Amino acid sequence: MRRRAWTEEEVAFMRKNWGRLTPEQIGKKLGRSLNAINIQSRRLKLGPITDASKFTKHEICKLLGGIDHRKVTMWVKEGLLTASIAKTSSDSKKCKNILQVTPASLERFLKEHPELWDARRAGDIKKAIAAKNLESEKVKLQRAGELKKRKIPEHLKPAFALFVVEVAEKLNNKKSQKDDLDKYLKEKTAADIKKYGFTRAQFRWTEKEDKKLRELFKAGYTYKEIGDRLGRSEAAVGHRLARIDVWEVQTCQNLTK
C-alpha cells in the first residue's frame, strides 16, 4: 500500500498549527495517523510543542537580567522552581532542557526566594507575567467559544456553565493579583538598591569603562583581574568584550598613519 503524499496545504497547516494544536488534533484534522504526524514534524524540523502561556528557560534568563541558564536548571532540580518539560513528538532526550514554567510558578519562586535574584537587573516582571496570563485566558476563552458553537448534551451543560463562570472569575481577580505583585516588586527593588547601593541604570557600561577595559585586556589581564579593577563580574567582562571592538582604537590610528 502506497503512502499518501503530503500536499502543500497539509504542510502549511502543520506549520501554522504546530504548538497550537496537539499532534493528535492535527492528525484528526488532516486524516493522518499520530505516527505520520510525528514523522512529518521531524522532517519539517518543527521542534517541541511549547505553550505560549508559559515561560521558557531562555525567557526567564532574559527577564531576570541575563542570568546563566544553568541557574534556572539548578533551581528546578532543587525543587525551588516548578517546571514541566515541553511536549514533543521527537526524542524526549533531545528536549529534556526545554522547560516550561507557569506565570504562577515563577511569581511564587520570586516571592519565596528573593535572595536568589536581583530586582535591579530584572526586566518588567509584572508586564511579562501579565502577558503570559493573557495568553492563558485567550486559550480558555477560545475553548469556551468553540464549545459554545457545538451542541452540548443536556447533562454536560451545568459543567460547561461552571467552566465559563470560572474563566470570568479569574479575569476579575487579575487586578488584585497585579496590585499585590506590583507592591512586592517595588519593595524588592528598593531593598536591593539599599543593599547594593546602585540602580539598574548604573549597570550600563560607560565610555570611560570601555576604554579602561580595552587597555587592561590588551595589557594581558585576565577577565577576573579586569573585573576586580572595574567592579564587574568575570562574566560581565567577557560579555562586554564580545560586544565591543577591542582593537577599534588601534585600527583607526593605523589607518591615519
Short mmCIF file of N, CA and C in Angstrom, two decimals, residues 63-175:
data_model
loop_
_atom_site.label_atom_id
_atom_site.label_comp_id
_atom_site.label_asym_id
_atom_site.label_seq_id
_atom_site.Cartn_x
_atom_site.Cartn_y
_atom_site.Cartn_z
N LEU A 63 14.57 37.73 31.40
CA LEU A 63 13.73 38.54 32.28
C LEU A 63 14.45 38.90 33.57
N LEU A 64 15.28 38.00 34.07
CA LEU A 64 15.99 38.24 35.33
C LEU A 64 17.37 38.86 35.13
N GLY A 65 17.55 39.51 34.00
CA GLY A 65 18.77 40.28 33.80
C GLY A 65 19.91 39.55 33.15
N GLY A 66 19.60 38.51 32.37
CA GLY A 66 20.65 37.79 31.66
C GLY A 66 21.41 36.80 32.52
N ILE A 67 20.72 36.18 33.48
CA ILE A 67 21.38 35.19 34.34
C ILE A 67 21.73 33.95 33.54
N ASP A 68 22.65 33.15 34.06
CA ASP A 68 23.09 31.92 33.39
C ASP A 68 21.96 30.90 33.40
N HIS A 69 21.75 30.23 32.27
CA HIS A 69 20.66 29.25 32.17
C HIS A 69 20.84 28.09 33.13
N ARG A 70 22.10 27.84 33.54
CA ARG A 70 22.34 26.74 34.48
C ARG A 70 21.76 27.03 35.86
N LYS A 71 21.59 28.30 36.19
CA LYS A 71 20.96 28.66 37.46
C LYS A 71 19.51 28.21 37.47
N VAL A 72 18.82 28.47 36.37
CA VAL A 72 17.40 28.08 36.28
C VAL A 72 17.27 26.57 36.37
N THR A 73 18.14 25.86 35.67
CA THR A 73 18.13 24.39 35.72
C THR A 73 18.35 23.91 37.14
N MET A 74 19.27 24.54 37.85
CA MET A 74 19.56 24.16 39.24
C MET A 74 18.36 24.40 40.14
N TRP A 75 17.69 25.55 39.95
CA TRP A 75 16.50 25.86 40.75
C TRP A 75 15.43 24.78 40.57
N VAL A 76 15.27 24.34 39.33
CA VAL A 76 14.26 23.31 39.04
C VAL A 76 14.66 21.98 39.67
N LYS A 77 15.94 21.61 39.55
CA LYS A 77 16.41 20.35 40.11
C LYS A 77 16.27 20.32 41.63
N GLU A 78 16.49 21.47 42.26
CA GLU A 78 16.41 21.54 43.72
C GLU A 78 14.98 21.71 44.22
N GLY A 79 14.04 21.80 43.28
CA GLY A 79 12.63 21.91 43.67
C GLY A 79 12.21 23.30 44.10
N LEU A 80 13.03 24.30 43.82
CA LEU A 80 12.70 25.68 44.19
C LEU A 80 11.74 26.30 43.18
N LEU A 81 11.88 25.89 41.92
CA LEU A 81 11.05 26.42 40.83
C LEU A 81 10.36 25.25 40.14
N THR A 82 9.05 25.29 40.10
CA THR A 82 8.28 24.21 39.47
C THR A 82 8.23 24.42 37.96
N ALA A 83 8.57 23.35 37.22
CA ALA A 83 8.58 23.44 35.76
C ALA A 83 8.20 22.10 35.16
N SER A 84 7.76 22.13 33.92
CA SER A 84 7.45 20.91 33.18
C SER A 84 8.29 20.92 31.90
N ILE A 85 8.38 19.76 31.25
CA ILE A 85 9.13 19.67 30.01
C ILE A 85 8.17 19.85 28.84
N ALA A 86 8.56 20.66 27.87
CA ALA A 86 7.70 20.92 26.71
C ALA A 86 7.39 19.62 25.98
N LYS A 87 6.13 19.47 25.58
CA LYS A 87 5.73 18.28 24.84
C LYS A 87 6.41 18.25 23.48
N THR A 88 6.77 17.07 23.04
CA THR A 88 7.43 16.94 21.76
C THR A 88 7.13 15.58 21.15
N SER A 89 7.14 15.54 19.84
CA SER A 89 6.90 14.27 19.17
C SER A 89 8.22 13.58 18.86
N SER A 90 9.33 14.29 19.09
CA SER A 90 10.64 13.71 18.82
C SER A 90 11.23 13.10 20.08
N ASP A 91 12.48 12.69 20.02
CA ASP A 91 13.15 12.04 21.13
C ASP A 91 13.17 12.98 22.34
N SER A 92 12.59 12.52 23.46
CA SER A 92 12.49 13.37 24.66
C SER A 92 13.87 13.73 25.22
N LYS A 93 14.88 12.89 24.96
CA LYS A 93 16.22 13.18 25.46
C LYS A 93 16.77 14.46 24.87
N LYS A 94 16.39 14.75 23.63
CA LYS A 94 16.87 15.95 22.96
C LYS A 94 16.19 17.20 23.48
N CYS A 95 15.05 17.02 24.14
CA CYS A 95 14.26 18.18 24.57
C CYS A 95 14.14 18.26 26.09
N LYS A 96 15.03 17.54 26.80
CA LYS A 96 14.92 17.49 28.26
C LYS A 96 15.15 18.85 28.91
N ASN A 97 15.87 19.76 28.21
CA ASN A 97 16.15 21.07 28.78
C ASN A 97 15.15 22.14 28.36
N ILE A 98 14.15 21.77 27.57
CA ILE A 98 13.15 22.74 27.14
C ILE A 98 12.07 22.80 28.21
N LEU A 99 12.32 23.64 29.19
CA LEU A 99 11.42 23.73 30.34
C LEU A 99 10.30 24.73 30.11
N GLN A 100 9.18 24.50 30.77
CA GLN A 100 8.02 25.40 30.70
C GLN A 100 7.60 25.74 32.13
N VAL A 101 7.52 27.02 32.43
CA VAL A 101 7.18 27.48 33.78
C VAL A 101 5.95 28.37 33.71
N THR A 102 4.95 28.06 34.51
CA THR A 102 3.73 28.86 34.51
C THR A 102 4.00 30.21 35.19
N PRO A 103 3.22 31.24 34.85
CA PRO A 103 3.40 32.55 35.50
C PRO A 103 3.25 32.45 37.02
N ALA A 104 2.30 31.62 37.47
CA ALA A 104 2.09 31.46 38.92
C ALA A 104 3.31 30.85 39.59
N SER A 105 3.93 29.87 38.93
CA SER A 105 5.12 29.22 39.50
C SER A 105 6.29 30.19 39.58
N LEU A 106 6.46 31.00 38.53
CA LEU A 106 7.55 31.97 38.53
C LEU A 106 7.32 33.03 39.60
N GLU A 107 6.10 33.52 39.72
CA GLU A 107 5.78 34.53 40.73
C GLU A 107 6.02 33.97 42.13
N ARG A 108 5.61 32.72 42.36
CA ARG A 108 5.81 32.09 43.66
C ARG A 108 7.30 31.96 43.99
N PHE A 109 8.09 31.57 42.98
CA PHE A 109 9.54 31.45 43.18
C PHE A 109 10.16 32.80 43.54
N LEU A 110 9.80 33.84 42.81
CA LEU A 110 10.37 35.17 43.05
C LEU A 110 10.08 35.67 44.46
N LYS A 111 8.88 35.37 44.95
CA LYS A 111 8.49 35.82 46.28
C LYS A 111 9.10 34.98 47.39
N GLU A 112 9.23 33.67 47.15
CA GLU A 112 9.74 32.77 48.18
C GLU A 112 11.26 32.75 48.27
N HIS A 113 11.93 33.17 47.19
CA HIS A 113 13.40 33.13 47.17
C HIS A 113 13.99 34.45 46.68
N PRO A 114 13.72 35.54 47.39
CA PRO A 114 14.22 36.86 46.96
C PRO A 114 15.74 36.95 46.96
N GLU A 115 16.39 36.09 47.75
CA GLU A 115 17.85 36.13 47.84
C GLU A 115 18.54 35.58 46.59
N LEU A 116 17.78 34.90 45.71
CA LEU A 116 18.38 34.26 44.54
C LEU A 116 18.34 35.11 43.27
N TRP A 117 17.71 36.26 43.31
CA TRP A 117 17.64 37.11 42.11
C TRP A 117 17.73 38.57 42.52
N ASP A 118 18.14 39.39 41.57
CA ASP A 118 18.39 40.81 41.80
C ASP A 118 17.36 41.65 41.04
N ALA A 119 16.50 42.32 41.77
CA ALA A 119 15.42 43.11 41.15
C ALA A 119 15.96 44.25 40.31
N ARG A 120 17.16 44.76 40.63
CA ARG A 120 17.72 45.88 39.87
C ARG A 120 18.07 45.47 38.44
N ARG A 121 18.46 44.21 38.26
CA ARG A 121 18.86 43.72 36.95
C ARG A 121 17.67 43.23 36.12
N ALA A 122 16.57 42.92 36.78
CA ALA A 122 15.42 42.31 36.11
C ALA A 122 14.69 43.28 35.19
N GLY A 123 13.99 42.70 34.22
CA GLY A 123 13.17 43.50 33.32
C GLY A 123 11.81 43.77 33.95
N ASP A 124 10.82 44.04 33.12
CA ASP A 124 9.47 44.33 33.63
C ASP A 124 8.75 43.01 33.92
N ILE A 125 8.94 42.50 35.12
CA ILE A 125 8.37 41.21 35.52
C ILE A 125 6.85 41.24 35.51
N LYS A 126 6.29 42.31 36.02
CA LYS A 126 4.83 42.41 36.08
C LYS A 126 4.21 42.35 34.69
N LYS A 127 4.80 43.06 33.76
CA LYS A 127 4.31 43.08 32.38
C LYS A 127 4.44 41.71 31.73
N ALA A 128 5.57 41.04 31.98
CA ALA A 128 5.81 39.72 31.38
C ALA A 128 4.82 38.69 31.90
N ILE A 129 4.57 38.71 33.20
CA ILE A 129 3.62 37.76 33.80
C ILE A 129 2.21 38.05 33.31
N ALA A 130 1.86 39.33 33.19
CA ALA A 130 0.53 39.70 32.70
C ALA A 130 0.33 39.22 31.27
N ALA A 131 1.37 39.32 30.44
CA ALA A 131 1.29 38.88 29.05
C ALA A 131 1.06 37.38 28.95
N LYS A 132 1.75 36.62 29.81
CA LYS A 132 1.57 35.16 29.81
C LYS A 132 0.18 34.78 30.31
N ASN A 133 -0.30 35.47 31.33
CA ASN A 133 -1.64 35.21 31.84
C ASN A 133 -2.70 35.50 30.78
N LEU A 134 -2.46 36.55 30.00
CA LEU A 134 -3.39 36.91 28.94
C LEU A 134 -3.46 35.81 27.89
N GLU A 135 -2.30 35.23 27.54
CA GLU A 135 -2.27 34.12 26.58
C GLU A 135 -3.08 32.95 27.10
N SER A 136 -2.95 32.68 28.39
CA SER A 136 -3.68 31.57 29.01
C SER A 136 -5.19 31.80 28.95
N GLU A 137 -5.60 33.03 29.24
CA GLU A 137 -7.02 33.36 29.23
C GLU A 137 -7.58 33.31 27.81
N LYS A 138 -6.75 33.70 26.83
CA LYS A 138 -7.18 33.64 25.43
C LYS A 138 -7.54 32.22 25.02
N VAL A 139 -6.68 31.28 25.44
CA VAL A 139 -6.91 29.87 25.12
C VAL A 139 -8.20 29.38 25.76
N LYS A 140 -8.41 29.76 27.03
CA LYS A 140 -9.61 29.32 27.74
C LYS A 140 -10.88 29.90 27.11
N LEU A 141 -10.82 31.19 26.76
CA LEU A 141 -11.98 31.83 26.15
C LEU A 141 -12.26 31.26 24.76
N GLN A 142 -11.16 30.96 24.04
CA GLN A 142 -11.32 30.35 22.72
C GLN A 142 -11.97 28.99 22.83
N ARG A 143 -11.53 28.24 23.84
CA ARG A 143 -12.11 26.92 24.08
C ARG A 143 -13.58 27.02 24.45
N ALA A 144 -13.88 28.04 25.29
CA ALA A 144 -15.27 28.23 25.69
C ALA A 144 -16.13 28.59 24.47
N GLY A 145 -15.57 29.41 23.58
CA GLY A 145 -16.29 29.80 22.36
C GLY A 145 -16.53 28.62 21.45
N GLU A 146 -15.52 27.75 21.33
CA GLU A 146 -15.65 26.57 20.47
C GLU A 146 -16.70 25.61 21.02
N LEU A 147 -16.69 25.46 22.34
CA LEU A 147 -17.68 24.56 22.97
C LEU A 147 -19.09 25.11 22.82
N LYS A 148 -19.18 26.45 22.86
CA LYS A 148 -20.50 27.08 22.76
C LYS A 148 -21.12 26.85 21.39
N LYS A 149 -20.27 26.78 20.35
CA LYS A 149 -20.76 26.57 18.99
C LYS A 149 -21.33 25.18 18.81
N ARG A 150 -20.80 24.24 19.60
CA ARG A 150 -21.25 22.86 19.46
C ARG A 150 -22.55 22.63 20.23
N LYS A 151 -23.19 21.57 19.89
CA LYS A 151 -24.40 21.18 20.62
C LYS A 151 -23.99 20.42 21.87
N ILE A 152 -24.13 21.08 23.00
CA ILE A 152 -23.71 20.46 24.26
C ILE A 152 -24.85 19.62 24.82
N PRO A 153 -24.58 18.35 25.14
CA PRO A 153 -25.61 17.49 25.73
C PRO A 153 -26.13 18.09 27.03
N GLU A 154 -27.39 17.83 27.32
CA GLU A 154 -28.03 18.40 28.50
C GLU A 154 -27.27 18.10 29.78
N HIS A 155 -26.75 16.88 29.91
CA HIS A 155 -26.09 16.50 31.16
C HIS A 155 -24.73 17.18 31.34
N LEU A 156 -24.20 17.80 30.26
CA LEU A 156 -22.92 18.49 30.35
C LEU A 156 -23.06 20.01 30.47
N LYS A 157 -24.24 20.52 30.26
CA LYS A 157 -24.45 21.97 30.30
C LYS A 157 -24.11 22.60 31.66
N PRO A 158 -24.47 21.98 32.79
CA PRO A 158 -24.09 22.57 34.09
C PRO A 158 -22.58 22.69 34.25
N ALA A 159 -21.84 21.67 33.82
CA ALA A 159 -20.38 21.70 33.93
C ALA A 159 -19.79 22.79 33.03
N PHE A 160 -20.38 22.96 31.83
CA PHE A 160 -19.90 23.99 30.91
C PHE A 160 -20.16 25.38 31.48
N ALA A 161 -21.32 25.57 32.11
CA ALA A 161 -21.66 26.85 32.72
C ALA A 161 -20.67 27.20 33.83
N LEU A 162 -20.30 26.20 34.63
CA LEU A 162 -19.33 26.41 35.70
C LEU A 162 -17.96 26.80 35.14
N PHE A 163 -17.62 26.19 34.01
CA PHE A 163 -16.34 26.48 33.36
C PHE A 163 -16.29 27.94 32.91
N VAL A 164 -17.35 28.43 32.29
CA VAL A 164 -17.41 29.82 31.82
C VAL A 164 -17.34 30.79 33.00
N VAL A 165 -18.04 30.46 34.08
CA VAL A 165 -18.02 31.30 35.28
C VAL A 165 -16.62 31.36 35.88
N GLU A 166 -15.96 30.21 35.88
CA GLU A 166 -14.59 30.13 36.42
C GLU A 166 -13.64 31.03 35.65
N VAL A 167 -13.75 31.02 34.32
CA VAL A 167 -12.91 31.88 33.49
C VAL A 167 -13.17 33.34 33.79
N ALA A 168 -14.43 33.71 33.92
CA ALA A 168 -14.80 35.10 34.20
C ALA A 168 -14.28 35.55 35.56
N GLU A 169 -14.38 34.67 36.56
CA GLU A 169 -13.91 35.00 37.91
C GLU A 169 -12.39 35.20 37.93
N LYS A 170 -11.68 34.38 37.18
CA LYS A 170 -10.23 34.52 37.13
C LYS A 170 -9.82 35.85 36.51
N LEU A 171 -10.56 36.26 35.47
CA LEU A 171 -10.28 37.55 34.84
C LEU A 171 -10.51 38.70 35.82
N ASN A 172 -11.55 38.59 36.65
CA ASN A 172 -11.86 39.64 37.61
C ASN A 172 -10.83 39.71 38.74
N ASN A 173 -10.21 38.58 39.05
CA ASN A 173 -9.24 38.54 40.13
C ASN A 173 -7.85 39.00 39.72
N LYS A 174 -7.63 39.20 38.42
CA LYS A 174 -6.30 39.55 37.94
C LYS A 174 -5.81 40.89 38.49
N LYS A 175 -6.72 41.86 38.63
CA LYS A 175 -6.30 43.19 39.08
C LYS A 175 -5.71 43.15 40.48
#
